[in-house]
Amino acid sequence: MPRQRVAAGSQGRTASMVAFLPHAPLGHNPVRTSMFPGPGSLLKGLLFCLSISLSLGQDILLVKYPKATLQKQEGETLNLNCTVDYDQNRCEDIHAHWCKLTLNAGCPELTDTSVYLIQVSEKILGNGVNRSRLVALSFNRLTFGDRGTFQCNAECGGNGLSARGNLIKLSVKKADPKRNPLNNCGILRAEVIAIALHFLFLFACSTLYLC
């Protein structure tokens, strides 16, 4: 480490002292700091803000029901239930409904009461502010055309906040004509007529002594 001599005079006397000046070792580059955050810090900040906004949104409006893949057959019944929890003070004019996903029209609301039975009920939770709405969609008799993907959505009319539920995939199998009892009515009717004619013939024979 280099030395530097500094002379100082005090009351006619000359004194000398040696000062050791530190310096960076050879080949060492000092680390530079910046007041601007890097890309990693910005990404963490955005994710943190997004998580806060999502948690706040779930406190105001939340759609609840499990994700499912259903396999049904034509003629069977089906009930889909959707529960929507919301804060009445911060979510006014709530609209909750079932919809069916399409390729071109998005997810239009199901409103045809001739095909679906739609029932809506609501209850007030313990604190009197939060409420829970139940939207039930029922199929009295499934057809092959009812197959597809269904979803329950909800929107707040006041602040525009929306929430979407899980996807429910429904596949409907065409009924087997051989197992359809309605298709067997003609066969059963013919068998009954044949048996009746047989007994009638035997009765006539025994009465007229023809047999």
Short mmCIF file of the C-alpha atoms (twelve columns), coordinates in Angstrom:
data_MODEL
# 
_entry.id   MODEL 
# 
loop_
_atom_site.group_PDB 
_atom_site.id 
_atom_site.type_symbol 
_atom_site.label_atom_id 
_atom_site.label_alt_id 
_atom_site.label_comp_id 
_atom_site.label_asym_id 
_atom_site.label_seq_id 
_atom_site.Cartn_x 
_atom_site.Cartn_y 
_atom_site.Cartn_z 
_atom_site.pdbx_PDB_model_num 
ATOM 1   C CA . MET A 1   0.000    0.000   0.000   1 
ATOM 2   C CA . PRO A 2   1.623    3.384   -0.987  1 
ATOM 3   C CA . ARG A 3   2.658    5.948   1.573   1 
ATOM 4   C CA . GLN A 4   2.340    9.744   1.344   1 
ATOM 5   C CA . ARG A 5   4.269    12.065  3.609   1 
ATOM 6   C CA . VAL A 6   2.550    15.178  4.876   1 
ATOM 7   C CA . ALA A 7   4.581    17.886  6.653   1 
ATOM 8   C CA . ALA A 8   2.986    19.932  9.402   1 
ATOM 9   C CA . GLY A 9   4.502    22.783  11.468  1 
ATOM 10  C CA . SER A 10  3.555    23.418  15.057  1 
ATOM 11  C CA . GLN A 11  5.287    26.032  17.338  1 
ATOM 12  C CA . GLY A 12  8.430    26.117  15.241  1 
ATOM 13  C CA . ARG A 13  8.789    22.447  15.144  1 
ATOM 14  C CA . THR A 14  8.417    20.407  12.039  1 
ATOM 15  C CA . ALA A 15  6.647    17.155  12.454  1 
ATOM 16  C CA . SER A 16  6.090    14.531  9.868   1 
ATOM 17  C CA . MET A 17  3.395    11.938  9.673   1 
ATOM 18  C CA . VAL A 18  2.644    9.164   7.308   1 
ATOM 19  C CA . ALA A 19  -0.849   8.766   5.915   1 
ATOM 20  C CA . PHE A 20  -1.965   5.499   4.342   1 
ATOM 21  C CA . LEU A 21  -4.369   6.081   1.473   1 
ATOM 22  C CA . PRO A 22  -6.493   3.005   0.631   1 
ATOM 23  C CA . HIS A 23  -7.245   2.188   -2.956  1 
ATOM 24  C CA . ALA A 24  -9.108   -0.493  -4.854  1 
ATOM 25  C CA . PRO A 25  -7.117   -3.603  -5.733  1 
ATOM 26  C CA . LEU A 26  -6.000   -4.044  -9.281  1 
ATOM 27  C CA . GLY A 27  -8.519   -5.675  -11.584 1 
ATOM 28  C CA . HIS A 28  -11.517  -4.809  -9.374  1 
ATOM 29  C CA . ASN A 29  -14.430  -2.886  -10.893 1 
ATOM 30  C CA . PRO A 30  -16.571  -0.939  -8.441  1 
ATOM 31  C CA . VAL A 31  -20.263  -1.902  -8.311  1 
ATOM 32  C CA . ARG A 32  -22.550  0.775   -9.647  1 
ATOM 33  C CA . THR A 33  -26.006  1.184   -8.166  1 
ATOM 34  C CA . SER A 34  -29.070  2.536   -9.936  1 
ATOM 35  C CA . MET A 35  -32.159  4.205   -8.576  1 
ATOM 36  C CA . PHE A 36  -34.346  2.612   -11.304 1 
ATOM 37  C CA . PRO A 37  -35.770  -0.864  -10.613 1 
ATOM 38  C CA . GLY A 38  -34.920  -3.693  -12.938 1 
ATOM 39  C CA . PRO A 39  -37.362  -5.809  -14.993 1 
ATOM 40  C CA . GLY A 40  -37.615  -8.407  -12.237 1 
ATOM 41  C CA . SER A 41  -38.718  -5.857  -9.662  1 
ATOM 42  C CA . LEU A 42  -41.303  -4.395  -12.022 1 
ATOM 43  C CA . LEU A 43  -42.739  -7.852  -12.743 1 
ATOM 44  C CA . LYS A 44  -42.979  -8.658  -9.033  1 
ATOM 45  C CA . GLY A 45  -44.748  -5.376  -8.419  1 
ATOM 46  C CA . LEU A 46  -47.284  -6.001  -11.166 1 
ATOM 47  C CA . LEU A 47  -48.005  -9.499  -9.876  1 
ATOM 48  C CA . PHE A 48  -48.434  -8.176  -6.354  1 
ATOM 49  C CA . CYS A 49  -50.911  -5.507  -7.501  1 
ATOM 50  C CA . LEU A 50  -52.781  -8.083  -9.578  1 
ATOM 51  C CA . SER A 51  -53.101  -10.446 -6.611  1 
ATOM 52  C CA . ILE A 52  -54.457  -7.633  -4.438  1 
ATOM 53  C CA . SER A 53  -57.024  -6.620  -7.058  1 
ATOM 54  C CA . LEU A 54  -58.152  -10.226 -7.498  1 
ATOM 55  C CA . SER A 55  -58.554  -10.734 -3.756  1 
ATOM 56  C CA . LEU A 56  -60.574  -7.528  -3.475  1 
ATOM 57  C CA . GLY A 57  -62.754  -8.605  -6.395  1 
ATOM 58  C CA . GLN A 58  -63.418  -11.984 -4.785  1 
ATOM 59  C CA . ASP A 59  -64.567  -10.226 -1.620  1 
ATOM 60  C CA . ILE A 60  -67.159  -8.339  -3.688  1 
ATOM 61  C CA . LEU A 61  -68.276  -10.986 -6.201  1 
ATOM 62  C CA . LEU A 62  -67.508  -14.698 -6.323  1 
ATOM 63  C CA . VAL A 63  -68.974  -17.509 -8.467  1 
ATOM 64  C CA . LYS A 64  -68.732  -20.960 -6.890  1 
ATOM 65  C CA . TYR A 65  -69.308  -24.478 -8.248  1 
ATOM 66  C CA . PRO A 66  -66.952  -27.328 -9.115  1 
ATOM 67  C CA . LYS A 67  -65.492  -27.981 -12.532 1 
ATOM 68  C CA . ALA A 68  -66.973  -31.105 -14.106 1 
ATOM 69  C CA . THR A 69  -67.100  -33.301 -17.198 1 
ATOM 70  C CA . LEU A 70  -70.493  -35.011 -17.495 1 
ATOM 71  C CA . GLN A 71  -71.575  -37.930 -19.659 1 
ATOM 72  C CA . LYS A 72  -75.322  -38.358 -20.116 1 
ATOM 73  C CA . GLN A 73  -77.739  -40.144 -22.432 1 
ATOM 74  C CA . GLU A 74  -80.706  -38.825 -24.349 1 
ATOM 75  C CA . GLY A 75  -83.861  -38.720 -22.265 1 
ATOM 76  C CA . GLU A 76  -82.084  -38.265 -18.936 1 
ATOM 77  C CA . THR A 77  -82.460  -35.235 -16.646 1 
ATOM 78  C CA . LEU A 78  -79.701  -32.820 -15.589 1 
ATOM 79  C CA . ASN A 79  -79.455  -30.106 -12.924 1 
ATOM 80  C CA . LEU A 80  -76.683  -27.467 -12.870 1 
ATOM 81  C CA . ASN A 81  -76.390  -25.283 -9.753  1 
ATOM 82  C CA . CYS A 82  -74.384  -22.056 -9.511  1 
ATOM 83  C CA . THR A 83  -73.788  -20.147 -6.253  1 
ATOM 84  C CA . VAL A 84  -72.894  -16.432 -6.419  1 
ATOM 85  C CA . ASP A 85  -71.692  -14.684 -3.250  1 
ATOM 86  C CA . TYR A 86  -71.606  -10.878 -3.370  1 
ATOM 87  C CA . ASP A 87  -71.447  -7.735  -1.271  1 
ATOM 88  C CA . GLN A 88  -74.725  -5.886  -1.659  1 
ATOM 89  C CA . ASN A 89  -73.217  -2.497  -0.799  1 
ATOM 90  C CA . ARG A 90  -70.455  -2.720  -3.416  1 
ATOM 91  C CA . CYS A 91  -72.231  -4.828  -6.040  1 
ATOM 92  C CA . GLU A 92  -75.566  -3.361  -7.048  1 
ATOM 93  C CA . ASP A 93  -78.002  -4.737  -9.635  1 
ATOM 94  C CA . ILE A 94  -76.297  -8.121  -9.810  1 
ATOM 95  C CA . HIS A 95  -77.072  -10.312 -12.814 1 
ATOM 96  C CA . ALA A 96  -76.156  -14.009 -12.656 1 
ATOM 97  C CA . HIS A 97  -76.948  -16.493 -15.406 1 
ATOM 98  C CA . TRP A 98  -75.946  -19.716 -17.145 1 
ATOM 99  C CA . CYS A 99  -74.594  -19.605 -20.693 1 
ATOM 100 C CA . LYS A 100 -73.402  -22.037 -23.348 1 
ATOM 101 C CA . LEU A 101 -70.114  -21.473 -25.154 1 
ATOM 102 C CA . THR A 102 -70.225  -21.115 -28.925 1 
ATOM 103 C CA . LEU A 103 -67.581  -20.590 -31.588 1 
ATOM 104 C CA . ASN A 104 -68.806  -17.237 -32.898 1 
ATOM 105 C CA . ALA A 105 -71.131  -15.690 -30.281 1 
ATOM 106 C CA . GLY A 106 -69.028  -16.179 -27.161 1 
ATOM 107 C CA . CYS A 107 -71.212  -17.402 -24.299 1 
ATOM 108 C CA . PRO A 108 -74.827  -16.268 -24.823 1 
ATOM 109 C CA . GLU A 109 -77.218  -16.431 -21.891 1 
ATOM 110 C CA . LEU A 110 -79.654  -19.366 -21.764 1 
ATOM 111 C CA . THR A 111 -83.168  -17.928 -21.578 1 
ATOM 112 C CA . ASP A 112 -85.397  -20.326 -23.532 1 
ATOM 113 C CA . THR A 113 -87.856  -21.547 -20.887 1 
ATOM 114 C CA . SER A 114 -89.301  -24.079 -23.326 1 
ATOM 115 C CA . VAL A 115 -85.993  -25.933 -23.233 1 
ATOM 116 C CA . TYR A 116 -84.566  -25.077 -19.809 1 
ATOM 117 C CA . LEU A 117 -86.075  -24.656 -16.372 1 
ATOM 118 C CA . ILE A 118 -84.338  -21.699 -14.680 1 
ATOM 119 C CA . GLN A 119 -84.831  -21.081 -10.951 1 
ATOM 120 C CA . VAL A 120 -83.256  -18.244 -8.941  1 
ATOM 121 C CA . SER A 121 -83.234  -17.978 -5.145  1 
ATOM 122 C CA . GLU A 122 -81.295  -15.822 -2.718  1 
ATOM 123 C CA . LYS A 123 -80.466  -15.752 0.973   1 
ATOM 124 C CA . ILE A 124 -78.945  -13.154 3.294   1 
ATOM 125 C CA . LEU A 125 -75.778  -14.164 5.127   1 
ATOM 126 C CA . GLY A 126 -75.024  -13.511 8.784   1 
ATOM 127 C CA . ASN A 127 -73.752  -9.924  8.585   1 
ATOM 128 C CA . GLY A 128 -76.730  -8.731  6.522   1 
ATOM 129 C CA . VAL A 129 -74.498  -7.195  3.835   1 
ATOM 130 C CA . ASN A 130 -73.226  -10.267 2.006   1 
ATOM 131 C CA . ARG A 131 -75.714  -12.348 0.071   1 
ATOM 132 C CA . SER A 132 -75.690  -15.684 -1.696  1 
ATOM 133 C CA . ARG A 133 -77.689  -16.243 -4.892  1 
ATOM 134 C CA . LEU A 134 -78.440  -19.679 -6.341  1 
ATOM 135 C CA . VAL A 135 -79.050  -20.026 -10.082 1 
ATOM 136 C CA . ALA A 136 -80.323  -23.500 -11.041 1 
ATOM 137 C CA . LEU A 137 -80.527  -24.728 -14.638 1 
ATOM 138 C CA . SER A 138 -82.516  -27.930 -15.248 1 
ATOM 139 C CA . PHE A 139 -82.975  -30.162 -18.298 1 
ATOM 140 C CA . ASN A 140 -86.161  -32.219 -18.108 1 
ATOM 141 C CA . ARG A 141 -85.192  -34.409 -21.053 1 
ATOM 142 C CA . LEU A 142 -81.727  -34.200 -22.593 1 
ATOM 143 C CA . THR A 143 -81.273  -34.364 -26.340 1 
ATOM 144 C CA . PHE A 144 -78.179  -34.891 -28.435 1 
ATOM 145 C CA . GLY A 145 -78.193  -31.178 -29.306 1 
ATOM 146 C CA . ASP A 146 -77.774  -30.214 -25.627 1 
ATOM 147 C CA . ARG A 147 -74.151  -31.345 -25.624 1 
ATOM 148 C CA . GLY A 148 -71.522  -28.611 -25.191 1 
ATOM 149 C CA . THR A 149 -69.732  -26.474 -22.611 1 
ATOM 150 C CA . PHE A 150 -71.666  -24.496 -20.003 1 
ATOM 151 C CA . GLN A 151 -70.593  -21.691 -17.668 1 
ATOM 152 C CA . CYS A 152 -72.169  -19.489 -14.998 1 
ATOM 153 C CA . ASN A 153 -71.312  -15.765 -15.095 1 
ATOM 154 C CA . ALA A 154 -72.192  -12.812 -12.869 1 
ATOM 155 C CA . GLU A 155 -71.891  -9.029  -13.259 1 
ATOM 156 C CA . CYS A 156 -72.342  -6.040  -10.956 1 
ATOM 157 C CA . GLY A 157 -74.401  -3.338  -12.601 1 
ATOM 158 C CA . GLY A 158 -72.961  -0.455  -10.576 1 
ATOM 159 C CA . ASN A 159 -69.186  -0.837  -10.937 1 
ATOM 160 C CA . GLY A 160 -68.981  -3.216  -13.903 1 
ATOM 161 C CA . LEU A 161 -67.183  -5.924  -11.915 1 
ATOM 162 C CA . SER A 162 -67.696  -9.422  -13.334 1 
ATOM 163 C CA . ALA A 163 -66.847  -12.976 -12.315 1 
ATOM 164 C CA . ARG A 164 -66.861  -16.245 -14.238 1 
ATOM 165 C CA . GLY A 165 -67.317  -19.771 -12.994 1 
ATOM 166 C CA . ASN A 166 -65.698  -23.044 -13.995 1 
ATOM 167 C CA . LEU A 167 -66.451  -24.804 -17.259 1 
ATOM 168 C CA . ILE A 168 -68.821  -27.775 -17.303 1 
ATOM 169 C CA . LYS A 169 -68.424  -30.031 -20.330 1 
ATOM 170 C CA . LEU A 170 -71.490  -32.099 -21.213 1 
ATOM 171 C CA . SER A 171 -71.566  -34.992 -23.665 1 
ATOM 172 C CA . VAL A 172 -74.896  -36.595 -24.571 1 
ATOM 173 C CA . LYS A 173 -75.013  -40.081 -26.057 1 
ATOM 174 C CA . LYS A 174 -77.791  -40.970 -28.448 1 
ATOM 175 C CA . ALA A 175 -80.274  -43.461 -27.051 1 
ATOM 176 C CA . ASP A 176 -80.138  -47.051 -28.315 1 
ATOM 177 C CA . PRO A 177 -83.368  -47.757 -30.263 1 
ATOM 178 C CA . LYS A 178 -83.307  -51.415 -29.185 1 
ATOM 179 C CA . ARG A 179 -83.421  -50.386 -25.524 1 
ATOM 180 C CA . ASN A 180 -86.127  -47.782 -25.952 1 
ATOM 181 C CA . PRO A 181 -89.349  -49.266 -24.494 1 
ATOM 182 C CA . LEU A 182 -91.460  -46.982 -26.688 1 
ATOM 183 C CA . ASN A 183 -90.118  -48.691 -29.795 1 
ATOM 184 C CA . ASN A 184 -91.126  -52.107 -28.427 1 
ATOM 185 C CA . CYS A 185 -94.792  -51.250 -28.011 1 
ATOM 186 C CA . GLY A 186 -95.661  -52.444 -31.520 1 
ATOM 187 C CA . ILE A 187 -93.991  -55.802 -30.961 1 
ATOM 188 C CA . LEU A 188 -95.734  -56.332 -27.626 1 
ATOM 189 C CA . ARG A 189 -99.099  -55.380 -29.109 1 
ATOM 190 C CA . ALA A 190 -98.704  -57.911 -31.939 1 
ATOM 191 C CA . GLU A 191 -97.794  -60.657 -29.456 1 
ATOM 192 C CA . VAL A 192 -100.848 -59.907 -27.333 1 
ATOM 193 C CA . ILE A 193 -103.154 -60.012 -30.374 1 
ATOM 194 C CA . ALA A 194 -101.682 -63.321 -31.498 1 
ATOM 195 C CA . ILE A 195 -102.196 -64.886 -28.077 1 
ATOM 196 C CA . ALA A 196 -105.781 -63.589 -27.908 1 
ATOM 197 C CA . LEU A 197 -106.601 -65.023 -31.337 1 
ATOM 198 C CA . HIS A 198 -105.112 -68.348 -30.327 1 
ATOM 199 C CA . PHE A 199 -107.296 -68.612 -27.216 1 
ATOM 200 C CA . LEU A 200 -110.332 -67.468 -29.212 1 
ATOM 201 C CA . PHE A 201 -109.691 -70.211 -31.753 1 
ATOM 202 C CA . LEU A 202 -109.411 -72.825 -29.030 1 
ATOM 203 C CA . PHE A 203 -112.642 -71.611 -27.433 1 
ATOM 204 C CA . ALA A 204 -114.489 -71.795 -30.742 1 
ATOM 205 C CA . CYS A 205 -113.201 -75.266 -31.399 1 
ATOM 206 C CA . SER A 206 -114.247 -76.546 -27.992 1 
ATOM 207 C CA . THR A 207 -117.689 -74.958 -28.266 1 
ATOM 208 C CA . LEU A 208 -118.518 -76.140 -31.776 1 
ATOM 209 C CA . TYR A 209 -116.690 -79.438 -31.351 1 
ATOM 210 C CA . LEU A 210 -114.546 -78.624 -34.368 1 
ATOM 211 C CA . CYS A 211 -111.281 -79.558 -32.737 1 
# 
